[in-house]
Short mmCIF file of C-alpha atoms and ligand atoms in Angstrom, two decimals:
data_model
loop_
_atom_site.label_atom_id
_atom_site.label_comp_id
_atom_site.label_asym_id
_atom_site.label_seq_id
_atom_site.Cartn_x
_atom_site.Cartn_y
_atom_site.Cartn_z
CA UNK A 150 -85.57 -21.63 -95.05
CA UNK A 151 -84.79 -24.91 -95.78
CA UNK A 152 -87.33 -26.90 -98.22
CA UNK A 153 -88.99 -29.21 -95.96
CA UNK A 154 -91.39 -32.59 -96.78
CA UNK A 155 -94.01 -34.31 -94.88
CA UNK A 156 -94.53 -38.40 -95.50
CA UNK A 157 -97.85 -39.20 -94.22
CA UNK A 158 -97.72 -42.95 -93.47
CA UNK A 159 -100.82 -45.11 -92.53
CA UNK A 160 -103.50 -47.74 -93.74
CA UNK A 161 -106.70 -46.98 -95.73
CA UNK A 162 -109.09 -45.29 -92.88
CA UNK A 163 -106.03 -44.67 -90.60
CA UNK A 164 -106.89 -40.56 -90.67
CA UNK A 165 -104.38 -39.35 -92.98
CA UNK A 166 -106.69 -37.01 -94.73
CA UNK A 167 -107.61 -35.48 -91.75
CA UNK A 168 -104.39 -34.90 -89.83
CA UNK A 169 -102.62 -33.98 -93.48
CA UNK A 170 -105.36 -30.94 -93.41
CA UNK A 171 -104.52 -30.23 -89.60
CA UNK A 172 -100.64 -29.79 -90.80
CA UNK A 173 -101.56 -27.75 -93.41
CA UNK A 174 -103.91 -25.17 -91.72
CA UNK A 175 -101.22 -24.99 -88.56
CA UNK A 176 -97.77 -25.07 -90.68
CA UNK A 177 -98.57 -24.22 -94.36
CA UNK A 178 -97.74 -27.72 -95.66
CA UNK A 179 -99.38 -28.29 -99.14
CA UNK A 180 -100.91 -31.17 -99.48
CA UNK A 181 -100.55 -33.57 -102.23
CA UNK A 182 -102.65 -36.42 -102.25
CA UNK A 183 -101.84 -39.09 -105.42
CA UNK A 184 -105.97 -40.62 -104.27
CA UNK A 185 -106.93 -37.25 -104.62
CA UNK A 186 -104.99 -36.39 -107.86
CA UNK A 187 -105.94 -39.89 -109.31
CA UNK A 188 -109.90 -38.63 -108.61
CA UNK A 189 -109.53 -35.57 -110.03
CA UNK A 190 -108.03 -37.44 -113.10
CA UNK A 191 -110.88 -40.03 -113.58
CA UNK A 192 -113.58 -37.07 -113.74
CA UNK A 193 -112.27 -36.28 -117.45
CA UNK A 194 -114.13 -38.69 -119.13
CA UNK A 195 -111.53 -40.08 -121.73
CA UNK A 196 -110.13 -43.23 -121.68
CA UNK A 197 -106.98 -42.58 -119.73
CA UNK A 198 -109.50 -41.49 -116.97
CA UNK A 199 -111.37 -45.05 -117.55
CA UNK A 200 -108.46 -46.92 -116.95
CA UNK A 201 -107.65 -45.20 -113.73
CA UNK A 202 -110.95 -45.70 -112.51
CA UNK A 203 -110.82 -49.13 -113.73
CA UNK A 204 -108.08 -49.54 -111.11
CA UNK A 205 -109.58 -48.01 -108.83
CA UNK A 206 -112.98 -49.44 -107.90
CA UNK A 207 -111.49 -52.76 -107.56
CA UNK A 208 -109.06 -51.50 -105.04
CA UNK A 209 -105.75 -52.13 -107.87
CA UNK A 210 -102.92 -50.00 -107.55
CA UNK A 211 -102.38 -47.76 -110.83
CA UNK A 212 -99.15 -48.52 -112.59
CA UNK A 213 -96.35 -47.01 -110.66
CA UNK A 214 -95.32 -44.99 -113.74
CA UNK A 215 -98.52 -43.30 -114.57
CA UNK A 216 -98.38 -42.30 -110.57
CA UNK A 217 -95.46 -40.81 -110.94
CA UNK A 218 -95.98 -39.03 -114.24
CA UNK A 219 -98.98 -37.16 -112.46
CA UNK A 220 -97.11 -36.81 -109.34
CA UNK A 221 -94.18 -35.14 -111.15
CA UNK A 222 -96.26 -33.09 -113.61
CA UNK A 223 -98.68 -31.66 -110.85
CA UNK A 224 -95.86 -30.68 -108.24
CA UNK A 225 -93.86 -28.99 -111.59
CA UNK A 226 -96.95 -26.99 -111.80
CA UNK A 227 -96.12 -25.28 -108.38
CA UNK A 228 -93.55 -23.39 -106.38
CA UNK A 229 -93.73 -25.67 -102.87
CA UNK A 230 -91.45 -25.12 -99.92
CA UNK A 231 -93.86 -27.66 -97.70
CA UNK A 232 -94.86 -30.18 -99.10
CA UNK A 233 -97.03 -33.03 -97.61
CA UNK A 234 -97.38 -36.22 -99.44
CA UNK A 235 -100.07 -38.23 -98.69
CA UNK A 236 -100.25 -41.65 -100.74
CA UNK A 237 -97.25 -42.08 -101.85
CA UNK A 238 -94.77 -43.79 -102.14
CA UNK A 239 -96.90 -46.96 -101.75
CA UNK A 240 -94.51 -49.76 -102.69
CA UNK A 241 -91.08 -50.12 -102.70
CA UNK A 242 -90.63 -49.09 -106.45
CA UNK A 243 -92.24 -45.76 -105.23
CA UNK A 244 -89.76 -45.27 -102.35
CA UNK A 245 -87.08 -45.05 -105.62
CA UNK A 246 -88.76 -42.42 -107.67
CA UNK A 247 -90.14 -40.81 -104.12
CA UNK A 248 -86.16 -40.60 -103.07
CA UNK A 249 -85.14 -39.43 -106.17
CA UNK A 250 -87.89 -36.64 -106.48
CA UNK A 251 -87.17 -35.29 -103.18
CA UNK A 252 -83.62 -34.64 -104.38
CA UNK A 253 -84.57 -33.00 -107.51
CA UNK A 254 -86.96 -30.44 -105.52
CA UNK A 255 -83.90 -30.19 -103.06
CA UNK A 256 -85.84 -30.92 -100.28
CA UNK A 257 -83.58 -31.27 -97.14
CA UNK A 258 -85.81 -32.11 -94.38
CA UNK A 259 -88.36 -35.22 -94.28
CA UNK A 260 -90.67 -36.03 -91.72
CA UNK A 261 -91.89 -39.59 -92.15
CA UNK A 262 -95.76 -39.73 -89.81
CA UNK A 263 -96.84 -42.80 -89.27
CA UNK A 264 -100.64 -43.51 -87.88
CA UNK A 265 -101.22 -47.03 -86.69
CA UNK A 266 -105.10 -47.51 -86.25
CA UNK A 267 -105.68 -51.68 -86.27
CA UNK A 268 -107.25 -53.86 -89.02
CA UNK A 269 -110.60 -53.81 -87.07
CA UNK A 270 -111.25 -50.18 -86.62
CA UNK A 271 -110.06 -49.45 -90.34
CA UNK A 272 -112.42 -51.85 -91.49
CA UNK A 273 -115.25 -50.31 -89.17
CA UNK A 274 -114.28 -46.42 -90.35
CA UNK A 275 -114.37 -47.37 -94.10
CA UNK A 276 -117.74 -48.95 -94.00
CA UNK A 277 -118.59 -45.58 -92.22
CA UNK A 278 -117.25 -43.80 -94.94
CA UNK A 279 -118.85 -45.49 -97.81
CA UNK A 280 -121.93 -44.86 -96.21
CA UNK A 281 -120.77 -40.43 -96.03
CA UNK A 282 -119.01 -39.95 -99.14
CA UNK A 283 -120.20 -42.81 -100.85
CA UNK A 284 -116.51 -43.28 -102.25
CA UNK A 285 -116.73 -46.05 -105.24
CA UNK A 286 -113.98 -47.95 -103.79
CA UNK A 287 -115.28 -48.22 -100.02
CA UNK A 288 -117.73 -51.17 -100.65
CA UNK A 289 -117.01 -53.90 -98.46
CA UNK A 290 -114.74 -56.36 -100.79
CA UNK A 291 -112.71 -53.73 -101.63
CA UNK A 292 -111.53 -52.42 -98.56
CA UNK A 293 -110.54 -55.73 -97.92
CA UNK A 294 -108.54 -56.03 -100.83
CA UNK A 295 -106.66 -52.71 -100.26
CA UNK A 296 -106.03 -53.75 -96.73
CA UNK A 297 -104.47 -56.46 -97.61
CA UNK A 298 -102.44 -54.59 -100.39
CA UNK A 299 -101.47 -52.42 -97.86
CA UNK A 300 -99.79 -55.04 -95.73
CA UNK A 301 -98.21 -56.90 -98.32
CA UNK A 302 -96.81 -53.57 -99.86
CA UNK A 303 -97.29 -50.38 -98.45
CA UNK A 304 -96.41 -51.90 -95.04
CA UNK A 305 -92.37 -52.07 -95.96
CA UNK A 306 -92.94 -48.46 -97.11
CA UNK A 307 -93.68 -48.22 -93.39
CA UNK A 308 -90.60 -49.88 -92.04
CA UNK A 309 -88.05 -48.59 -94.90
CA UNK A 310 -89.02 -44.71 -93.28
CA UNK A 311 -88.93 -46.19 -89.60
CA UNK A 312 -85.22 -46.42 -89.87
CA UNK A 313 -84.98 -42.36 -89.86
CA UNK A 314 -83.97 -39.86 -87.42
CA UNK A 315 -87.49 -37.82 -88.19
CA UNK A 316 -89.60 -40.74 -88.10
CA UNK A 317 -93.19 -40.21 -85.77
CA UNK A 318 -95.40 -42.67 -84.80
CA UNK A 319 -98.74 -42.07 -83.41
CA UNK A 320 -101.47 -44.07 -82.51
CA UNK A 321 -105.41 -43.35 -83.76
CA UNK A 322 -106.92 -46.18 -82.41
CA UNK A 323 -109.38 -45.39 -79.74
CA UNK A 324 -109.30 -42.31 -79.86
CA UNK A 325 -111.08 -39.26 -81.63
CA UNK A 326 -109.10 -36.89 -84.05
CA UNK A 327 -108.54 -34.08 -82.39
CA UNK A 328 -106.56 -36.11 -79.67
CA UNK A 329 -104.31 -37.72 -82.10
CA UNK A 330 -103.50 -34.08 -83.50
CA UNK A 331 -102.46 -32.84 -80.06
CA UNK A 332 -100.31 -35.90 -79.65
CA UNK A 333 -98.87 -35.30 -83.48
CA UNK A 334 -98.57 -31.69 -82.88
CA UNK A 335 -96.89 -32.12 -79.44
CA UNK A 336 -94.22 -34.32 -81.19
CA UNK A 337 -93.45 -32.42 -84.01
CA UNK A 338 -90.78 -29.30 -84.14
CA UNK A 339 -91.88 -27.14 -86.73
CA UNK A 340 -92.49 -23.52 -86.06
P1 AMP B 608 -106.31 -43.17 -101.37
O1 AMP B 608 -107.19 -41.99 -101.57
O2 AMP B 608 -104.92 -42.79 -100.97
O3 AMP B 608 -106.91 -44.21 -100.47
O4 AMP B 608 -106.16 -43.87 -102.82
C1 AMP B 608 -107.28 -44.40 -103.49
C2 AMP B 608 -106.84 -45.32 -104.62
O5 AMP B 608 -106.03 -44.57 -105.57
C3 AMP B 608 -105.96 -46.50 -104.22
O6 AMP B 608 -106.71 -47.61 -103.75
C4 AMP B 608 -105.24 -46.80 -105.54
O7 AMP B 608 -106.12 -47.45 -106.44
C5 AMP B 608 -104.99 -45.41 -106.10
N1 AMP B 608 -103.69 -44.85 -105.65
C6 AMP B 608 -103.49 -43.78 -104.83
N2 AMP B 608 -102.18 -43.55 -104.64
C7 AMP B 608 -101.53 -44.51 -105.35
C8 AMP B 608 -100.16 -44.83 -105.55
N3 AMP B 608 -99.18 -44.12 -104.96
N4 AMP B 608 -99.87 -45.88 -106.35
C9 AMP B 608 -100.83 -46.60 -106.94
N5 AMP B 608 -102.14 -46.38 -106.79
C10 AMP B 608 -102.50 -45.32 -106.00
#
């Protein structure tokens, strides 16, 4: 079968965790998460680990080549015909080592998913979430900052994967979860 990819595209708070696990359970993607990775990473308590955090709770990027180090070392780690990347690439430098890693793992099939959820609502679910998981970088003047990151940088991620026959775009404003899965999974064609 032919190695296939997932790009989960979308703004802090616009549900990616949650439909990423949806895509796994229904079509055995494996997700890899470069938030999730990075805070694993921070919980050794060396000084690598500082200076990701450091990053972190002020809602920074981490350098683009430490990403990618711990992107590349953690999917070398496993045999992955599906894999879903959530987080990355982020910025246009990522969409180069992103393109170029997808080669090397031979992967000949990308989906690009894209969930649009407005400014508003993101800024309402994060507050929500700080106050659930109590995530260090969902206080109030962060989430504005990596909004605003977002749009300046992640955005032309967004429109640099819009140009591709694959590409999906669904909306999660307004609506709960489980309705934005049965719209995803109703446009997708994977057995
Ligand atoms: P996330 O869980 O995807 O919201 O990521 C949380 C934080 O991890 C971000 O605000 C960044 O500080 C860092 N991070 C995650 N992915 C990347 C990436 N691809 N490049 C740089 N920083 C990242």
């Amino acid at each position: 079968m032919a190695k296939q990819a997932i790009l989960m595209l979308g703004a802090p708070g616009s549900g990616k965790g949650t439909q990423a696990k949806n895509l796994e359970k229904e079509y055995g993607f494996v997700q890899i998460s470069t938030g999730e990775l990075l805070r694993e990473r921070v919980k050794v308590l060396d000084e690598l680990g500082k200076q990701i955090s450091d990053f972190m709770n002020v809602g920074a990027f981490v350098p683009d080549e430490l990403i990618s180090k711990m992107l590349v070392e953690h999917i070398r780690s496993a045999a992955m015909d599906k894999i879903l990347f959530d987080g990355f690439p982020r910025n246009e430098t990522q969409i180069q080592i992103f393109e170029k890693l997808l080669q090397e793992l031979g992967i000949e099939e990308l989906t690009p998913i894209y969930l649009h959820v407005e400014e508003e609502e993101l800024i309402r679910r994060l507050l929500k979430r700080a106050e659930i998981e109590g995530r260090a970088d969902d206080t109030e003047g962060t989430i504005g900052k990596r909004i605003k990151t977002y749009n300046t940088l992640t955005h032309p991620v967004v429109d640099h994967y819009a140009t591709y026959p694959n590409f999906i775009q669904v909306s999660g404003d307004d609506q709960p979860a489980e309705v934005v899965w049965e719209e995803l999974k109703g446009r997708l064609s994977f057995k």
